[in-house]
PDB file of C-alpha atoms in Angstrom:
ATOM      1  CA  MET A 198      34.452  25.603  23.069  1.00 42.00           C
ATOM      2  CA  GLU A 199      34.319  28.890  24.733  1.00 55.00           C
ATOM      3  CA  VAL A 200      31.462  28.910  27.567  1.00 56.00           C
ATOM      4  CA  THR A 201      29.323  31.885  27.634  1.00 64.00           C
ATOM      5  CA  GLU A 202      26.894  31.015  30.188  1.00 64.00           C
ATOM      6  CA  ILE A 203      25.978  28.779  32.637  1.00 64.00           C
ATOM      7  CA  LYS A 204      22.403  27.495  33.225  1.00 64.00           C
ATOM      8  CA  LEU A 205      21.497  26.287  36.607  1.00 65.00           C
ATOM      9  CA  GLU A 206      18.841  24.261  37.826  1.00 52.00           C
ATOM     10  CA  TYR A 207      16.294  26.175  39.789  1.00 49.00           C
ATOM     11  CA  GLU A 208      12.685  26.572  39.739  1.00 46.00           C
ATOM     12  CA  VAL A 209      11.749  30.128  39.028  1.00 45.00           C
ATOM     13  CA  CYS A 210       9.111  31.559  41.210  1.00 42.00           C
ATOM     14  CA  GLY A 211       7.629  34.125  38.884  1.00 45.00           C
ATOM     15  CA  GLU A 212       6.023  37.432  39.335  1.00 52.00           C
ATOM     16  CA  GLU A 213       2.581  35.775  39.605  1.00 45.00           C
ATOM     17  CA  LYS A 214       4.221  34.383  43.005  1.00 52.00           C
ATOM     18  CA  GLY A 215       4.851  37.802  44.248  1.00 63.00           C
ATOM     19  CA  GLY A 216       8.487  37.917  43.099  1.00 92.00           C
ATOM     20  CA  ILE A 217      10.446  39.842  40.402  1.00 97.00           C
ATOM     21  CA  PRO A 218      13.966  38.851  38.802  1.00 98.00           C
ATOM     22  CA  VAL A 219      16.959  40.706  39.552  1.00 98.00           C
ATOM     23  CA  ILE A 220      20.149  41.088  37.027  1.00 98.00           C
ATOM     24  CA  ILE A 221      23.124  41.372  39.206  1.00 98.00           C
ATOM     25  CA  VAL A 222      26.022  43.108  36.935  1.00 97.00           C
ATOM     26  CA  ALA A 223      29.527  41.940  38.030  1.00 95.00           C
ATOM     27  CA  ALA A 224      31.623  42.023  34.739  1.00 89.00           C
ATOM     28  CA  GLY A 225      33.596  45.196  35.843  1.00 77.00           C
ATOM     29  CA  MET A 226      37.687  45.036  35.515  1.00 76.00           C
ATOM     30  CA  SER A 227      38.126  46.616  38.496  1.00 64.00           C
ATOM     31  CA  SER A 228      40.848  49.001  37.256  1.00 62.00           C
ATOM     32  CA  ARG A 229      40.541  51.394  40.249  1.00 70.00           C
ATOM     33  CA  MET A 230      41.136  48.614  42.796  1.00 70.00           C
ATOM     34  CA  GLY A 231      44.992  48.472  42.595  1.00 64.00           C
ATOM     35  CA  GLY A 232      45.051  44.935  41.244  1.00 65.00           C
ATOM     36  CA  THR A 233      42.316  43.512  43.838  1.00 73.00           C
ATOM     37  CA  ASP A 234      39.173  42.196  41.988  1.00 85.00           C
ATOM     38  CA  LYS A 235      36.577  43.761  43.786  1.00 87.00           C
ATOM     39  CA  GLN A 236      33.941  40.865  43.382  1.00 91.00           C
ATOM     40  CA  THR A 237      36.288  38.052  45.068  1.00 90.00           C
ATOM     41  CA  ALA A 238      37.890  41.043  47.804  1.00 92.00           C
ATOM     42  CA  LEU A 239      36.877  39.793  51.146  1.00 94.00           C
ATOM     43  CA  ILE A 240      34.698  41.937  53.580  1.00 94.00           C
ATOM     44  CA  GLY A 241      34.481  40.294  56.888  1.00 92.00           C
ATOM     45  CA  GLY A 242      36.030  37.122  55.473  1.00 94.00           C
ATOM     46  CA  VAL A 243      32.875  36.836  52.633  1.00 96.00           C
ATOM     47  CA  PRO A 244      33.573  37.896  49.173  1.00 95.00           C
ATOM     48  CA  VAL A 245      31.786  40.776  48.119  1.00 96.00           C
ATOM     49  CA  ILE A 246      29.654  38.907  45.424  1.00 97.00           C
ATOM     50  CA  ALA A 247      28.585  36.450  47.928  1.00 97.00           C
ATOM     51  CA  ARG A 248      27.210  39.127  50.067  1.00 97.00           C
ATOM     52  CA  THR A 249      25.642  40.708  47.185  1.00 98.00           C
ATOM     53  CA  LEU A 250      23.895  37.434  46.129  1.00 98.00           C
ATOM     54  CA  MET A 251      22.895  36.824  49.527  1.00 98.00           C
ATOM     55  CA  ALA A 252      21.119  39.743  49.788  1.00 98.00           C
ATOM     56  CA  PHE A 253      18.963  39.301  47.056  1.00 98.00           C
ATOM     57  CA  GLU A 254      18.565  35.443  47.900  1.00 98.00           C
ATOM     58  CA  ARG A 255      17.299  36.592  51.462  1.00 97.00           C
ATOM     59  CA  SER A 256      14.610  39.181  49.711  1.00 97.00           C
ATOM     60  CA  ARG A 257      11.072  38.193  49.478  1.00 95.00           C
ATOM     61  CA  ALA A 258      10.814  40.507  46.580  1.00 97.00           C
ATOM     62  CA  VAL A 259      13.269  38.759  44.294  1.00 98.00           C
ATOM     63  CA  SER A 260      12.224  35.461  42.287  1.00 97.00           C
ATOM     64  CA  GLU A 261      15.496  34.635  40.648  1.00 97.00           C
ATOM     65  CA  ILE A 262      18.950  36.163  40.286  1.00 98.00           C
ATOM     66  CA  ILE A 263      20.896  36.319  36.834  1.00 98.00           C
ATOM     67  CA  LEU A 264      24.523  37.077  37.316  1.00 98.00           C
ATOM     68  CA  VAL A 265      26.465  38.924  34.524  1.00 97.00           C
ATOM     69  CA  VAL A 266      30.464  38.347  35.074  1.00 96.00           C
ATOM     70  CA  ARG A 267      33.570  38.553  33.038  1.00 92.00           C
ATOM     71  CA  PRO A 268      34.079  35.314  31.091  1.00 92.00           C
ATOM     72  CA  ASP A 269      36.971  34.399  33.145  1.00 90.00           C
ATOM     73  CA  GLU A 270      34.722  34.327  36.220  1.00 92.00           C
ATOM     74  CA  LEU A 271      31.820  31.994  34.837  1.00 93.00           C
ATOM     75  CA  PHE A 272      32.768  28.969  36.972  1.00 92.00           C
ATOM     76  CA  ASN A 273      34.292  30.665  39.894  1.00 93.00           C
ATOM     77  CA  MET A 274      31.216  32.417  40.308  1.00 94.00           C
ATOM     78  CA  GLN A 275      29.174  29.063  40.015  1.00 95.00           C
ATOM     79  CA  LEU A 276      31.476  27.785  42.771  1.00 96.00           C
ATOM     80  CA  THR A 277      30.879  30.691  44.972  1.00 95.00           C
ATOM     81  CA  ALA A 278      27.131  30.489  44.626  1.00 96.00           C
ATOM     82  CA  GLU A 279      27.168  26.863  45.468  1.00 96.00           C
ATOM     83  CA  LYS A 280      29.289  27.534  48.545  1.00 97.00           C
ATOM     84  CA  TYR A 281      26.946  30.210  49.988  1.00 97.00           C
ATOM     85  CA  ALA A 282      23.833  28.662  48.919  1.00 96.00           C
ATOM     86  CA  VAL A 283      22.431  30.971  46.721  1.00 97.00           C
ATOM     87  CA  THR A 284      19.672  28.986  45.300  1.00 96.00           C
ATOM     88  CA  LYS A 285      17.592  31.822  43.404  1.00 97.00           C
ATOM     89  CA  LEU A 286      20.683  31.996  40.845  1.00 97.00           C
ATOM     90  CA  THR A 287      19.263  30.842  37.702  1.00 96.00           C
ATOM     91  CA  ASP A 288      21.777  32.041  35.027  1.00 97.00           C
ATOM     92  CA  ILE A 289      25.601  33.250  34.788  1.00 97.00           C
ATOM     93  CA  VAL A 290      26.309  34.921  31.666  1.00 96.00           C
ATOM     94  CA  CYS A 291      29.344  36.633  30.057  1.00 95.00           C
ATOM     95  CA  GLY A 292      29.268  40.633  29.927  1.00 93.00           C
ATOM     96  CA  GLY A 293      29.679  42.958  27.387  1.00 90.00           C
ATOM     97  CA  ASN A 294      31.960  45.927  26.818  1.00 90.00           C
ATOM     98  CA  SER A 295      30.083  48.300  29.087  1.00 91.00           C
ATOM     99  CA  ARG A 296      27.900  48.137  31.762  1.00 91.00           C
ATOM    100  CA  GLN A 297      24.685  48.831  29.604  1.00 93.00           C
ATOM    101  CA  GLU A 298      26.045  46.032  27.277  1.00 94.00           C
ATOM    102  CA  SER A 299      26.318  43.745  30.241  1.00 95.00           C
ATOM    103  CA  VAL A 300      22.656  44.652  31.374  1.00 96.00           C
ATOM    104  CA  LEU A 301      21.146  43.333  28.159  1.00 96.00           C
ATOM    105  CA  LYS A 302      22.792  40.347  28.157  1.00 96.00           C
ATOM    106  CA  GLY A 303      20.971  39.635  31.542  1.00 97.00           C
ATOM    107  CA  PHE A 304      18.093  40.788  29.721  1.00 97.00           C
ATOM    108  CA  GLU A 305      18.309  38.006  27.385  1.00 96.00           C
ATOM    109  CA  ARG A 306      18.240  35.565  29.933  1.00 96.00           C
ATOM    110  CA  LEU A 307      14.694  36.988  31.385  1.00 96.00           C
ATOM    111  CA  GLY A 308      11.542  34.765  31.142  1.00 93.00           C
ATOM    112  CA  LYS A 309       9.032  35.635  28.409  1.00 91.00           C
ATOM    113  CA  SER A 310       6.328  36.793  30.930  1.00 93.00           C
ATOM    114  CA  ALA A 311       8.974  39.042  32.785  1.00 95.00           C
ATOM    115  CA  GLY A 312       7.247  42.317  33.017  1.00 97.00           C
ATOM    116  CA  LYS A 313       9.619  43.947  35.912  1.00 98.00           C
ATOM    117  CA  VAL A 314      13.295  43.420  36.598  1.00 98.00           C
ATOM    118  CA  LEU A 315      15.538  44.728  39.010  1.00 98.00           C
ATOM    119  CA  ILE A 316      19.345  45.897  38.213  1.00 98.00           C
ATOM    120  CA  HIS A 317      21.944  46.046  40.777  1.00 98.00           C
ATOM    121  CA  ASP A 318      25.645  46.289  40.781  1.00 97.00           C
ATOM    122  CA  GLY A 319      27.761  43.672  42.030  1.00 96.00           C
ATOM    123  CA  ALA A 320      29.782  45.779  43.975  1.00 96.00           C
ATOM    124  CA  ARG A 321      27.074  46.969  46.371  1.00 97.00           C
ATOM    125  CA  PRO A 322      27.216  44.380  48.789  1.00 97.00           C
ATOM    126  CA  LEU A 323      25.555  46.198  51.725  1.00 97.00           C
ATOM    127  CA  VAL A 324      22.539  46.544  50.172  1.00 98.00           C
ATOM    128  CA  SER A 325      19.230  46.346  52.592  1.00 97.00           C
ATOM    129  CA  GLY A 326      15.997  44.262  52.288  1.00 97.00           C
ATOM    130  CA  ARG A 327      14.225  47.338  52.845  1.00 97.00           C
ATOM    131  CA  ILE A 328      16.048  48.872  49.986  1.00 98.00           C
ATOM    132  CA  ILE A 329      15.313  46.256  47.416  1.00 98.00           C
ATOM    133  CA  GLU A 330      11.607  45.953  48.526  1.00 97.00           C
ATOM    134  CA  SER A 331      11.027  49.654  48.282  1.00 98.00           C
ATOM    135  CA  VAL A 332      12.283  49.843  44.463  1.00 98.00           C
ATOM    136  CA  ALA A 333      10.164  46.573  43.863  1.00 98.00           C
ATOM    137  CA  SER A 334       7.230  48.353  45.596  1.00 97.00           C
ATOM    138  CA  ALA A 335       7.442  51.439  43.735  1.00 98.00           C
ATOM    139  CA  LEU A 336       7.785  49.729  40.378  1.00 98.00           C
ATOM    140  CA  GLU A 337       4.332  48.276  40.609  1.00 96.00           C
ATOM    141  CA  GLU A 338       3.227  52.235  39.520  1.00 97.00           C
ATOM    142  CA  TYR A 339       6.542  53.548  37.946  1.00 98.00           C
ATOM    143  CA  PRO A 340       8.103  52.392  34.846  1.00 98.00           C
ATOM    144  CA  ALA A 341      11.728  53.282  36.083  1.00 98.00           C
ATOM    145  CA  VAL A 342      12.663  53.528  40.126  1.00 98.00           C
ATOM    146  CA  THR A 343      16.264  54.071  41.683  1.00 98.00           C
ATOM    147  CA  CYS A 344      17.024  54.364  45.218  1.00 98.00           C
ATOM    148  CA  ALA A 345      18.630  57.528  45.937  1.00 98.00           C
ATOM    149  CA  VAL A 346      20.030  59.643  48.753  1.00 98.00           C
ATOM    150  CA  LYS A 347      20.221  63.284  49.163  1.00 96.00           C
ATOM    151  CA  VAL A 348      23.622  65.090  48.366  1.00 95.00           C
ATOM    152  CA  LYS A 349      25.529  66.235  51.510  1.00 94.00           C
ATOM    153  CA  ASP A 350      27.959  68.278  49.628  1.00 94.00           C
ATOM    154  CA  THR A 351      27.738  71.447  47.940  1.00 95.00           C
ATOM    155  CA  ILE A 352      28.191  70.281  44.218  1.00 94.00           C
ATOM    156  CA  LYS A 353      30.366  72.698  41.568  1.00 95.00           C
ATOM    157  CA  GLU A 354      30.035  72.391  37.889  1.00 95.00           C
ATOM    158  CA  THR A 355      32.925  73.007  36.015  1.00 95.00           C
ATOM    159  CA  ASP A 356      34.509  73.462  32.638  1.00 93.00           C
ATOM    160  CA  GLY A 357      37.117  71.049  30.964  1.00 84.00           C
ATOM    161  CA  SER A 358      40.030  73.356  32.617  1.00 91.00           C
ATOM    162  CA  GLY A 359      38.449  72.833  36.244  1.00 92.00           C
ATOM    163  CA  ASN A 360      37.083  76.413  36.338  1.00 97.00           C
ATOM    164  CA  VAL A 361      33.607  76.486  38.190  1.00 97.00           C
ATOM    165  CA  VAL A 362      30.613  77.322  35.724  1.00 96.00           C
ATOM    166  CA  SER A 363      27.787  77.014  38.357  1.00 96.00           C
ATOM    167  CA  THR A 364      26.564  75.784  41.798  1.00 96.00           C
ATOM    168  CA  PRO A 365      23.316  73.786  41.398  1.00 95.00           C
ATOM    169  CA  ASP A 366      21.062  73.713  44.157  1.00 94.00           C
ATOM    170  CA  ARG A 367      21.984  71.111  46.593  1.00 92.00           C
ATOM    171  CA  SER A 368      18.304  70.441  47.528  1.00 92.00           C
ATOM    172  CA  ARG A 369      17.455  69.308  44.256  1.00 94.00           C
ATOM    173  CA  LEU A 370      20.203  66.944  43.623  1.00 95.00           C
ATOM    174  CA  ALA A 371      20.371  63.101  44.864  1.00 96.00           C
ATOM    175  CA  ALA A 372      23.021  60.503  44.372  1.00 96.00           C
ATOM    176  CA  VAL A 373      21.516  57.405  42.727  1.00 97.00           C
ATOM    177  CA  GLN A 374      22.233  54.033  43.645  1.00 98.00           C
ATOM    178  CA  THR A 375      21.297  50.526  42.925  1.00 98.00           C
ATOM    179  CA  PRO A 376      19.136  48.629  42.737  1.00 98.00           C
ATOM    180  CA  GLN A 377      17.312  50.191  40.217  1.00 98.00           C
ATOM    181  CA  GLY A 378      13.850  48.876  38.548  1.00 98.00           C
ATOM    182  CA  VAL A 379      12.542  49.074  34.923  1.00 98.00           C
ATOM    183  CA  TRP A 380       9.448  47.651  33.047  1.00 98.00           C
ATOM    184  CA  VAL A 381      10.983  45.446  30.631  1.00 98.00           C
ATOM    185  CA  LYS A 382       9.053  45.957  27.658  1.00 97.00           C
ATOM    186  CA  GLU A 383       9.828  49.881  27.900  1.00 98.00           C
ATOM    187  CA  TYR A 384      13.291  49.540  28.717  1.00 97.00           C
ATOM    188  CA  LEU A 385      13.934  47.103  25.547  1.00 97.00           C
ATOM    189  CA  GLU A 386      12.235  50.102  23.928  1.00 97.00           C
ATOM    190  CA  ALA A 387      14.124  52.996  25.529  1.00 97.00           C
ATOM    191  CA  ALA A 388      17.548  50.929  24.646  1.00 96.00           C
ATOM    192  CA  GLY A 389      16.262  50.537  20.802  1.00 95.00           C
ATOM    193  CA  LYS A 390      15.934  53.987  20.668  1.00 94.00           C
ATOM    194  CA  ALA A 391      19.470  55.176  22.092  1.00 92.00           C
ATOM    195  CA  GLY A 392      21.263  52.873  19.600  1.00 88.00           C
ATOM    196  CA  ASP A 393      24.712  52.550  21.355  1.00 89.00           C
ATOM    197  CA  VAL A 394      23.977  52.301  25.096  1.00 90.00           C
ATOM    198  CA  SER A 395      27.788  52.362  26.149  1.00 88.00           C
ATOM    199  CA  ALA A 396      27.448  55.863  26.764  1.00 90.00           C
ATOM    200  CA  PHE A 397      25.050  55.529  29.633  1.00 93.00           C
ATOM    201  CA  THR A 398      26.265  55.299  33.317  1.00 90.00           C
ATOM    202  CA  ASP A 399      23.010  53.910  34.737  1.00 95.00           C
ATOM    203  CA  ASP A 400      19.618  52.483  33.899  1.00 96.00           C
ATOM    204  CA  MET A 401      17.620  55.472  34.609  1.00 98.00           C
ATOM    205  CA  SER A 402      19.268  57.202  32.015  1.00 97.00           C
ATOM    206  CA  VAL A 403      18.572  54.901  29.181  1.00 97.00           C
ATOM    207  CA  MET A 404      14.614  55.346  30.640  1.00 97.00           C
ATOM    208  CA  GLU A 405      14.975  59.248  30.371  1.00 97.00           C
ATOM    209  CA  SER A 406      16.388  59.520  27.078  1.00 96.00           C
ATOM    210  CA  ALA A 407      13.163  57.863  25.781  1.00 96.00           C
ATOM    211  CA  GLY A 408      11.204  60.377  28.073  1.00 97.00           C
ATOM    212  CA  PHE A 409       9.985  57.821  30.536  1.00 97.00           C
ATOM    213  CA  PRO A 410       9.597  59.254  34.099  1.00 96.00           C
ATOM    214  CA  VAL A 411      11.750  57.942  36.893  1.00 97.00           C
ATOM    215  CA  ARG A 412      10.725  57.932  40.297  1.00 98.00           C
ATOM    216  CA  THR A 413      13.242  57.859  43.336  1.00 98.00           C
ATOM    217  CA  VAL A 414      12.719  56.137  46.684  1.00 98.00           C
ATOM    218  CA  GLU A 415      15.122  56.344  49.869  1.00 98.00           C
ATOM    219  CA  GLY A 416      18.435  54.634  49.513  1.00 98.00           C
ATOM    220  CA  SER A 417      20.912  54.495  52.356  1.00 97.00           C
ATOM    221  CA  TYR A 418      24.436  56.225  52.808  1.00 97.00           C
ATOM    222  CA  THR A 419      25.691  52.690  53.772  1.00 97.00           C
ATOM    223  CA  ASN A 420      24.754  51.384  50.477  1.00 97.00           C
ATOM    224  CA  ILE A 421      27.930  52.139  49.280  1.00 96.00           C
ATOM    225  CA  LYS A 422      29.788  50.838  45.914  1.00 96.00           C
ATOM    226  CA  ILE A 423      33.212  49.035  46.205  1.00 95.00           C
ATOM    227  CA  THR A 424      35.245  50.934  43.790  1.00 91.00           C
ATOM    228  CA  THR A 425      38.717  51.724  45.263  1.00 90.00           C
ATOM    229  CA  PRO A 426      40.847  49.841  48.336  1.00 90.00           C
ATOM    230  CA  GLU A 427      39.545  52.469  50.641  1.00 93.00           C
ATOM    231  CA  ASP A 428      35.755  51.402  49.923  1.00 94.00           C
ATOM    232  CA  LEU A 429      36.493  47.871  51.496  1.00 93.00           C
ATOM    233  CA  ARG A 430      37.680  49.362  54.538  1.00 93.00           C
ATOM    234  CA  LEU A 431      34.547  51.301  54.915  1.00 94.00           C
ATOM    235  CA  ALA A 432      32.298  48.319  54.157  1.00 94.00           C
ATOM    236  CA  GLU A 433      34.298  46.632  57.287  1.00 93.00           C
ATOM    237  CA  PHE A 434      33.481  49.354  59.449  1.00 93.00           C
ATOM    238  CA  LEU A 435      29.756  49.549  58.420  1.00 93.00           C
ATOM    239  CA  LEU A 436      29.603  45.822  58.850  1.00 87.00           C
ATOM    240  CA  GLY A 437      31.117  46.094  62.184  1.00 81.00           C
ATOM    241  CA  GLU A 438      28.867  49.098  63.201  1.00 69.00           C
ATOM    242  CA  GLU A 439      25.680  46.982  62.035  1.00 68.00           C
ATOM    243  CA  SER A 440      26.498  43.769  64.029  1.00 56.00           C
ATOM    244  CA  GLY A 441      27.425  45.731  67.087  1.00 53.00           C
ATOM    245  CA  GLU A 442      31.199  44.958  66.985  1.00 48.00           C
TER     246      GLU A 442
END
């Protein structure tokens, strides 16, 4: 029988005790990593996904962790969580064919009383407690929240042939990161209206499509996403800077 999820024994704190759940999406294929699995790649001797899990384990804003992975990684992820003492992990589930389908798989494991949820990329291992708590705090007031940083480079809009069409005002542009946070009922409503969610590249786009306002809070230029082998080297450097090495 094919295993599609693992339910772990952990007493969920719940929102009433000051924490909210987080869905960590780690079901990608690492297609730009040159044959390396970005979730299990090491940064300072620790797997990327373990660093990500531990960041939310330490956060007082988080009550439980739901991890969405590829089917072949179910048991390996369980072993990793046990090795690094990630006690808030309640579920490990198989993802879908796209990021947003994987997010919805995580939503299926939320408790009935969950009104808010954070969503984070498993491949962002350097996320800080400040960012997690800032997004969670803003979620008290806004139905959709993302951390973001100002764009440093001049951005050009191009056509399909590489010709420049326009130059947007850089001062009004932001590069969004995760975690992102949403109100559960409103997100499911937005996803239902959208129908096929596979075309959306982040959770804020789903909310925007249904007309919900989106709020940004300050992210960090060190909150990088591991996408290529070069990102692993950058993460090693940033980790060394953080530790003063």
